[in-house]
Coordinates of C-alpha atoms in Angstrom, one line a residue:
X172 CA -42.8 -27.9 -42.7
X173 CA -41.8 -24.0 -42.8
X174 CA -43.8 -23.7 -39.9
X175 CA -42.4 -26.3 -37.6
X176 CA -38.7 -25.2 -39.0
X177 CA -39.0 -22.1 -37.3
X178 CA -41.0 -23.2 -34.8
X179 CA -37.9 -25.4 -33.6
X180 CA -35.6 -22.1 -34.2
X181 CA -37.8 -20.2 -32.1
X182 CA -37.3 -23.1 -29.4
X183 CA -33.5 -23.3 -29.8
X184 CA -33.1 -19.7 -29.5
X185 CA -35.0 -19.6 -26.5
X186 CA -33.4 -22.6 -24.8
X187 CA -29.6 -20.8 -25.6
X188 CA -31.2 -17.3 -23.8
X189 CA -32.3 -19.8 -20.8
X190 CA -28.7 -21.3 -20.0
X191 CA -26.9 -18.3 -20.9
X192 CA -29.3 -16.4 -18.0
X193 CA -28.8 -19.4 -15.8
X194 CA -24.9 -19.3 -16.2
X195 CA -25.0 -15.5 -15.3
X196 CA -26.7 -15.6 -12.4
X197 CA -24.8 -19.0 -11.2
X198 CA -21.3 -17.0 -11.8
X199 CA -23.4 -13.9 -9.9
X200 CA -24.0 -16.1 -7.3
X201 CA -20.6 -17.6 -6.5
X202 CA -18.7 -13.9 -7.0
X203 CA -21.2 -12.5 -4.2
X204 CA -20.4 -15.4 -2.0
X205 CA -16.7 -14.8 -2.4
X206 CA -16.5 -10.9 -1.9
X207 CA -19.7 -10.1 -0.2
X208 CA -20.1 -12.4 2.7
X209 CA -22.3 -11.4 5.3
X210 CA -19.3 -12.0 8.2
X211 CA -17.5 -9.5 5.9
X212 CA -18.5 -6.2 7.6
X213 CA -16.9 -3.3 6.1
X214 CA -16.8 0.3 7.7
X215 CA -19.5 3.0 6.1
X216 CA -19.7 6.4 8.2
X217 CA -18.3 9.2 6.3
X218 CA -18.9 11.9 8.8
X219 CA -17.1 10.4 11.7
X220 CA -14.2 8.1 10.4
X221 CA -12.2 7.6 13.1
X222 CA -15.2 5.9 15.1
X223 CA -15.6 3.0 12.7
X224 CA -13.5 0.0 12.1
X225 CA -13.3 -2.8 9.5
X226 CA -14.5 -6.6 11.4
X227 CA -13.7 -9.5 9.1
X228 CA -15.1 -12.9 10.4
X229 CA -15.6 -16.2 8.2
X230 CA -13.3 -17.1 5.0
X231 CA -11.1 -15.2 2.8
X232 CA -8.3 -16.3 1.0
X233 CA -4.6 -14.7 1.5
X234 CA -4.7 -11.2 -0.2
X235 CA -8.7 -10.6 -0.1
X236 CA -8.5 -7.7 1.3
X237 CA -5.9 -6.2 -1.2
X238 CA -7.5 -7.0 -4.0
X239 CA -10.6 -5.6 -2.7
X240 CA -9.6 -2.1 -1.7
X241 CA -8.0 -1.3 -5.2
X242 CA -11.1 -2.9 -6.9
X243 CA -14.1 -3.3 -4.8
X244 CA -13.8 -2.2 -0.8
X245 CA -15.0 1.6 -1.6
X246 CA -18.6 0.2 -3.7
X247 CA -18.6 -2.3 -0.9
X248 CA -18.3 0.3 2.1
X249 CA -21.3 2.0 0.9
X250 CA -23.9 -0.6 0.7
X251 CA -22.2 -3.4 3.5
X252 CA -23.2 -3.0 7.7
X253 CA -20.8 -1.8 10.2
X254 CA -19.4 -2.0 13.4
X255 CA -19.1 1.6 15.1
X256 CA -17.0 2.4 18.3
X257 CA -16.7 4.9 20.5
X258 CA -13.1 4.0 21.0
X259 CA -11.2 0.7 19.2
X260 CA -11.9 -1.6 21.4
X261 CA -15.5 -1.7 22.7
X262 CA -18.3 -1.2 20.5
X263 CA -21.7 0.7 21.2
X264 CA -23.5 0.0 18.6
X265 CA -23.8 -3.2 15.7
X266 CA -25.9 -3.4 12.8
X267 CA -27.9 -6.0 11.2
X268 CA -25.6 -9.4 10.4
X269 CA -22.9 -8.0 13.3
X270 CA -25.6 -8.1 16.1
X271 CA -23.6 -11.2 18.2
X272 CA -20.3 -9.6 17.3
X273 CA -18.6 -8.3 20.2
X274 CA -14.6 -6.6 19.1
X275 CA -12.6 -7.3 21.7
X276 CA -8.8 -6.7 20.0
X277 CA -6.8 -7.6 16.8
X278 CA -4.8 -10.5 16.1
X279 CA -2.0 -9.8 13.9
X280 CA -1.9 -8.7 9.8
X281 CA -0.1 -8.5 7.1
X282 CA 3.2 -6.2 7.3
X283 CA 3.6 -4.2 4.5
X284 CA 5.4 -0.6 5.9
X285 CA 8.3 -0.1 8.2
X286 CA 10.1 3.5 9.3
X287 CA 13.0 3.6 11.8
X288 CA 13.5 6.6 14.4
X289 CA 15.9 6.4 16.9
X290 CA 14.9 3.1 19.2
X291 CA 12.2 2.8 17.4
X292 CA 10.4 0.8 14.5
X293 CA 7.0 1.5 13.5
X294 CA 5.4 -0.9 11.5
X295 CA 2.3 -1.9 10.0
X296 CA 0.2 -4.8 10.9
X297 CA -3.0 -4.8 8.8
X298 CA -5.4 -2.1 10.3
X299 CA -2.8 -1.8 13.4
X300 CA 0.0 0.4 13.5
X301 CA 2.8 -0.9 15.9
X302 CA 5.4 1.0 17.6
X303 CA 8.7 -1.6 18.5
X304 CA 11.2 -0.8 20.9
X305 CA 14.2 -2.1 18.8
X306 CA 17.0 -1.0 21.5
X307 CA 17.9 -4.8 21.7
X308 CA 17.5 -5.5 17.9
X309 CA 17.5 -9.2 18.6
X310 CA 14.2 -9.0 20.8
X311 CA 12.4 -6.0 19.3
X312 CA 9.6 -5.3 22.4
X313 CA 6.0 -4.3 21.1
X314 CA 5.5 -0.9 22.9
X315 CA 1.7 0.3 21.7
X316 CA -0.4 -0.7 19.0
X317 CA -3.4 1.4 17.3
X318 CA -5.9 0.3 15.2
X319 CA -6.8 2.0 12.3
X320 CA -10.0 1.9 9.6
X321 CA -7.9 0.7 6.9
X322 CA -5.0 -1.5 6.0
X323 CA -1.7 0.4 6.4
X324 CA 0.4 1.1 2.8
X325 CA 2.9 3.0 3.9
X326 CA 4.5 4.9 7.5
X327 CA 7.0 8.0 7.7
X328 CA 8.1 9.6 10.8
X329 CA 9.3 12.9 10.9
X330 CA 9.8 14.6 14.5
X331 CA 7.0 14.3 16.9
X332 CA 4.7 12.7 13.9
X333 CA 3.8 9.7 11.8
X334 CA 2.3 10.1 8.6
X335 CA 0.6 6.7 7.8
X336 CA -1.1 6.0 4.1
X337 CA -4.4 4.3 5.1
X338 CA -6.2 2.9 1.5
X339 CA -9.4 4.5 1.7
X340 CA -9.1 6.1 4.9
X341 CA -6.8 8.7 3.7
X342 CA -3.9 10.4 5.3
X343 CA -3.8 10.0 9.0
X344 CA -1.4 12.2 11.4
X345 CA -0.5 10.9 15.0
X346 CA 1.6 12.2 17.8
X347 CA 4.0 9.4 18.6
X348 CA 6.2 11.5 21.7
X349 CA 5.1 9.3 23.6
X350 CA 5.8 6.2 21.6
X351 CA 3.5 3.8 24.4
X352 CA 0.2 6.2 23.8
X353 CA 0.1 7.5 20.1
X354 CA -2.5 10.0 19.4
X355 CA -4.3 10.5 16.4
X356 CA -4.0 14.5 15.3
X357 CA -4.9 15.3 11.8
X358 CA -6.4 13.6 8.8
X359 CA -7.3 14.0 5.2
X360 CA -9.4 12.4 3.0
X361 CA -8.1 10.6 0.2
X362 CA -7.4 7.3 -1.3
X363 CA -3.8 7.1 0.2
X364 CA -1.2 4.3 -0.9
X365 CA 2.2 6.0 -0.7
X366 CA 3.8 9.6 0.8
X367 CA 6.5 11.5 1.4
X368 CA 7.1 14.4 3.8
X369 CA 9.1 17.2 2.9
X370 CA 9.5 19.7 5.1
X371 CA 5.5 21.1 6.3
X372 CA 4.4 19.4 3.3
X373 CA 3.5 15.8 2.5
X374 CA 2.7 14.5 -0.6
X375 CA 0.3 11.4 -1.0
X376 CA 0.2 8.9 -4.2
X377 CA -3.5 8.4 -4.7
X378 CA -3.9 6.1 -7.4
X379 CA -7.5 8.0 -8.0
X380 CA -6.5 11.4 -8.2
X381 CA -2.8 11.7 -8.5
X382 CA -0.4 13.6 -6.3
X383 CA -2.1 15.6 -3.9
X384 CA 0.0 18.0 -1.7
X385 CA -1.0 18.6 2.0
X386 CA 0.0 21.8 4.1
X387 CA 0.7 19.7 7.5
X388 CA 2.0 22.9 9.4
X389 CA -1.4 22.1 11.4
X390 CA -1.4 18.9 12.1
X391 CA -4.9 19.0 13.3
X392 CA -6.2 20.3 10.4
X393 CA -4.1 19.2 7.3
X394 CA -5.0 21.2 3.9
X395 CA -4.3 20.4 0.2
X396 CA -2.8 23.3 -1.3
X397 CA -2.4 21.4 -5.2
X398 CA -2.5 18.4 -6.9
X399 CA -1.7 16.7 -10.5
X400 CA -4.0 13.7 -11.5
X401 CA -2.0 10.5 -12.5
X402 CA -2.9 7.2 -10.9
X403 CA 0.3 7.6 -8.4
X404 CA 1.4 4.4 -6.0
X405 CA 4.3 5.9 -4.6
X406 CA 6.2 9.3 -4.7
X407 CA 9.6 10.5 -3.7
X408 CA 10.5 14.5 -3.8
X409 CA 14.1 15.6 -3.9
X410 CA 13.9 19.5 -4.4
X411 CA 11.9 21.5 -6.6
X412 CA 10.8 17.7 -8.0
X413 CA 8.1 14.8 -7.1
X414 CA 9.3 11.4 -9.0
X415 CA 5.7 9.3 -8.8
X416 CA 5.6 6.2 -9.5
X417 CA 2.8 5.6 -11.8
X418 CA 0.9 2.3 -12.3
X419 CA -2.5 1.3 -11.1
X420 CA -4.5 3.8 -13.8
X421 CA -6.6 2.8 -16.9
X422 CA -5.9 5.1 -19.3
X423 CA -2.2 6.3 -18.8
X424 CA 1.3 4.4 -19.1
X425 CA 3.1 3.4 -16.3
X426 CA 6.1 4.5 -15.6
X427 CA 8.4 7.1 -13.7
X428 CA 6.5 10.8 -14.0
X429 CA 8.6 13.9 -13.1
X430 CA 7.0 17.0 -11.5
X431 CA 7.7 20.5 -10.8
X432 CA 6.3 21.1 -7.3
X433 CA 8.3 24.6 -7.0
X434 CA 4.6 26.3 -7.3
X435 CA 2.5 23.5 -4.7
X436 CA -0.5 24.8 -5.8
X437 CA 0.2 24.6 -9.5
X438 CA 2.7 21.2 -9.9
X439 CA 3.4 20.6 -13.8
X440 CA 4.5 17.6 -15.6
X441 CA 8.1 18.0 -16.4
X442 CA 9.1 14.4 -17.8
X443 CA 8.0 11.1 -18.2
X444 CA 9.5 7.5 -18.8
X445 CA 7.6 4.2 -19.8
X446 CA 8.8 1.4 -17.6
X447 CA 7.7 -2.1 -17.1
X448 CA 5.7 -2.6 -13.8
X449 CA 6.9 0.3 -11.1
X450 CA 6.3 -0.1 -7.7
X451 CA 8.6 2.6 -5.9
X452 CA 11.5 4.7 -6.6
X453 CA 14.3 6.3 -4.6
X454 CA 16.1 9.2 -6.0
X455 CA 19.8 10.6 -4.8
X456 CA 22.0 12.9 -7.2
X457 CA 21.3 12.4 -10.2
X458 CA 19.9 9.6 -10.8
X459 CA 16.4 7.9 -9.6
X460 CA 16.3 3.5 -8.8
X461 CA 12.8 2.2 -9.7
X462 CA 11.8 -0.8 -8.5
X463 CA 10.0 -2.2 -11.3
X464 CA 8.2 -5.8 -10.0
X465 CA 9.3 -8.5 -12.3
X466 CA 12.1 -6.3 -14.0
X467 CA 14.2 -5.8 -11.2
X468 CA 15.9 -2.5 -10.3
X469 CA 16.2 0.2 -13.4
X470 CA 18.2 3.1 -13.0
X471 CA 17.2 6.3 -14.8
X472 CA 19.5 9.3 -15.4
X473 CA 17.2 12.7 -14.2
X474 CA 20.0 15.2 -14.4
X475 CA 17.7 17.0 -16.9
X476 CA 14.4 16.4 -15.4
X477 CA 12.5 17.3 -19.1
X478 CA 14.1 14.3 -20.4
X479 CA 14.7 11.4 -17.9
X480 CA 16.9 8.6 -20.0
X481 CA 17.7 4.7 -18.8
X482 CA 20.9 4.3 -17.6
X483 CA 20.8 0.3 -16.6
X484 CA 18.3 -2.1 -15.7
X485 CA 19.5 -5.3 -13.5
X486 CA 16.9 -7.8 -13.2
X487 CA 16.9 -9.7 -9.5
X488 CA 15.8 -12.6 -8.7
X489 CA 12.1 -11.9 -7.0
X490 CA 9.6 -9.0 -7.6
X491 CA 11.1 -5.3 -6.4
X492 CA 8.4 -3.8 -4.4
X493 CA 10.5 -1.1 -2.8
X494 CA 14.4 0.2 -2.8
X495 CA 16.0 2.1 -0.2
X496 CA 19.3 4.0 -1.5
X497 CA 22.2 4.5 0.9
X498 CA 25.7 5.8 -0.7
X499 CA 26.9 3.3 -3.5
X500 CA 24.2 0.6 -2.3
X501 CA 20.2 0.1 -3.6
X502 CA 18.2 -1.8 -0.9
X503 CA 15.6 -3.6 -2.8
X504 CA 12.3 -5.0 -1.4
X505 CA 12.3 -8.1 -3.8
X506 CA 9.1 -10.1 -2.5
X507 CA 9.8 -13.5 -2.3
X508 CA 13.3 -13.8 -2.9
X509 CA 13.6 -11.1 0.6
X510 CA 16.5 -8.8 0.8
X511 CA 18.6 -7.7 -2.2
X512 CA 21.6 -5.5 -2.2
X513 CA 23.4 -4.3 -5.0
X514 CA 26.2 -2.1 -5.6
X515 CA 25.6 0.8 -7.5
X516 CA 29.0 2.9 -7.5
X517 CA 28.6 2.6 -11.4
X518 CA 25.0 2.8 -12.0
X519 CA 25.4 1.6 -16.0
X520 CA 26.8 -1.5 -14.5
X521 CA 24.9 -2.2 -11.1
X522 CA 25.7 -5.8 -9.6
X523 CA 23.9 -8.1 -7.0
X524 CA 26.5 -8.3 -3.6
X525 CA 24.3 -10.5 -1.4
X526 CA 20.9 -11.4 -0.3
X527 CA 18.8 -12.5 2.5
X528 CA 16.5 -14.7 1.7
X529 CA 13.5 -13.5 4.1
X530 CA 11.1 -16.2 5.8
X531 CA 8.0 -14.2 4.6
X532 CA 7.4 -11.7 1.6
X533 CA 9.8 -8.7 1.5
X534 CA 7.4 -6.1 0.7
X535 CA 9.1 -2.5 1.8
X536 CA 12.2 -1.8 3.7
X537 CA 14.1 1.5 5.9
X538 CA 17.8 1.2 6.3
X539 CA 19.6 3.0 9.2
X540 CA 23.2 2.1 9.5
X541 CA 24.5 -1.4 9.5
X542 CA 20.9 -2.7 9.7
X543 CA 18.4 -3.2 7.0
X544 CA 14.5 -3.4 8.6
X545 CA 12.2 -5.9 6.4
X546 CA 8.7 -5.1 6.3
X547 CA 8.1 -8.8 5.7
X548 CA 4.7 -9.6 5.1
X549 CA 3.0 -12.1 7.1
X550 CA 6.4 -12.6 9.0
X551 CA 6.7 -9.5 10.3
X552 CA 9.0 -7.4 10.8
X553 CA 12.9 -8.8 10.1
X554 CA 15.9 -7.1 11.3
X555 CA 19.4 -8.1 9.2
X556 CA 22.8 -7.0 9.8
X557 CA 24.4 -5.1 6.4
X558 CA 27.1 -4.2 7.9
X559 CA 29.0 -7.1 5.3
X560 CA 27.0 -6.2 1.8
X561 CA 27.8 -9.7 0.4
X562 CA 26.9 -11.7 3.2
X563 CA 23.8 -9.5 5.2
X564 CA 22.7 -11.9 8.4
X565 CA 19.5 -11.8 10.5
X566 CA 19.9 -9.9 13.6
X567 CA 16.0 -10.2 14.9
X568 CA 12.6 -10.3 14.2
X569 CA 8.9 -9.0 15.8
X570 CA 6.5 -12.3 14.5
X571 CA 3.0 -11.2 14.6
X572 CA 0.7 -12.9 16.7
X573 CA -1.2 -14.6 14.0
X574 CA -1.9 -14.0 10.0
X575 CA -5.1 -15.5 8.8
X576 CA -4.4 -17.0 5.7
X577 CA -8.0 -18.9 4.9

């Protein structure tokens, strides 16, 4: 009887090992389906980034390729097959499953990134950075569009030059004179999701390695000169002082991290704050406006830099992504719910003056006089008149072409 006893425990144990085997290859199975699809062809050269290009074909859901360049994209660029070009828009050469593939153009993306100059707007679409001519701000006119190896994060034009956050494909430089025929200058290699220019020096939030500060005196040949390693999103610099926004890192808090970039080779942490899920901040005088996702707008008091104290926190109705401050008003990104403005001429007691409720997502946001640009997801880019904070009222939008949503 003691025999067949354990006989049958041997079996039982054996039969559990079986199913739990089966049930990790099943779930192996189905997660390799979802994010490694053979018409999911993702860009691999290292040498010579500018001649490759991301091709998506078959289904992904709304979002995929987010989630997969914080998580997976750079494990995925190593091993998947790609697509190389000579230029963007006729390929000389396709590997393996992207034999029959022939890349003919791009049909609209996600926007995520707007920055104003003069008549123009430049705006991200996906992988395509768009120049508008927004001279007739009801009918915004697309002027040139370039495609670049990553999904755009974030756009700033200073001068002669946009300074575009590419995920993986780092910083890139063009030479937008000629607003109709951009041309690509300079770039560094990084993991880039935010940046800020100041002066010959531009300072990219890589949620890998931190802050890194980039000498773009040469545009052609940008150089880091210093960095501090935080997982950064975002980063705003008002003086001797870099104000990152701190979130997507494992084993650090978020929250709003103060730095002393007087020395750009040496930065030092000069303060910190815990907040509840930063996205971007904004700083003017004294004072710096998060926008914290789910908890609104919080407004921190940085007169002493060493020890950064709340002030106020008003909690809106969507998710702040991004805030853009302009005298006594904070213009706040706020997702779903679109545009939010809210007066802050008393920043312990900052109140909601009006809203536009955007057709799309509100994800970031430039503000040049009595107009408030919407980078609005997969609507596009939305114009709105702010010239009346409690009542702001579309002006004009550029619709993308198309948004693939499955």
């Amino acid at each position: 009887y003691g025999n067949q006893r354990g006989f049958a425990v041997f079996v039982k144990q054996r039969i559990r090992l079986f199913v739990f085997f089966l049930f990790s290859f099943v779930t192996l199975l189905i997660l390799t389906r979802v994010f490694v699809n053979p018409g999911n062809v993702f860009s691999a050269d290292k040498a010579n980034d500018k001649d490759w290009i991301l091709a998506s074909s078959g289904s992904k859901q709304a979002g995929g390729i987010r989630s997969l360049h914080r998580d997976l994209a750079e494990e995925l660029s190593r091993k998947a097959e790609a697509i190389e070009l000579t230029d963007y828009s006729k390929p000389t050469a396709v590997a393996n499953y992207a034999k029959n593939i022939e890349y003919v153009g791009n049909i609209g993306g996600s926007t995520k990134a707007v920055d104003v100059q003069g008549n123009y707007a430049y705006v991200s679409e996906g992988f395509v950075l768009t120049i508008l001519d927004i001279s007739n701000l009801t009918d915004p006119m697309v002027v040139s569009k370039t495609v670049l190896p990553f999904e755009l994060s974030d756009i700033e034009i200073v001068g002669e030059f946009a300074y575009v956050a590419a995920g993986f494909r780092g910083l890139r430089i063009f030479n937008v004179s000629n607003p109709s025929e951009p041309v690509e200058t300079g770039f560094f290699a990084s993991w880039a999701v935010g940046l800020a220019v100041d002066g010959i020096y531009v300072y990219v939030a890589d949620p890998q390695n931190g802050v890194r500060i980039i000498d773009v005196s040469n545009p052609t040949a940008p150089v880091e000169v210093g960095y501090y390693g935080e997982g950064a999103i975002d980063v705003a610099v008002a003086g001797d002082y870099a104000y990152v926004t701190i979130s997507l890192c494992y084993d650090c808090q978020q929250g709003l991290l103060i730095l002393n970039v007087a020395d750009k080779a040496h930065p030092t942490r000069k303060g910190f704050l815990k907040t509840g899920n930063p996205q971007a901040t904004a700083v003017t005088g004294n004072y710096a406006y998060v926008a914290d996702g789910f908890y609104g707008l919080r407004i921190i008091d940085v007169t002493d830099p060493a020890v950064p104290s709340e002030t106020s926190v008003l909690d809106t109705s969507g998710y702040a992504l991004d805030v853009t401050v302009v005298d006594n008003y904070a213009y706040i990104a706020d997702r779903e719910s679109g545009l939010s403005i809210v007066d802050i001429a008393n920043p312990a007691s900052p109140a909601v003056r009006g809203s536009y409720d955007t057709p799309g997502s509100a994800f970031s946001l430039d503000v040049v006089g009595d107009y408030a640009y919407i980078a609005d997801g997969p609507d596009g880019l939305q114009i709105a008149d702010i010239s009346d904070p409690d009542m702001p009222v579309k002006t004009g939008a550029y619709d993308p072409p198309g948004y693939a949503l499955a």
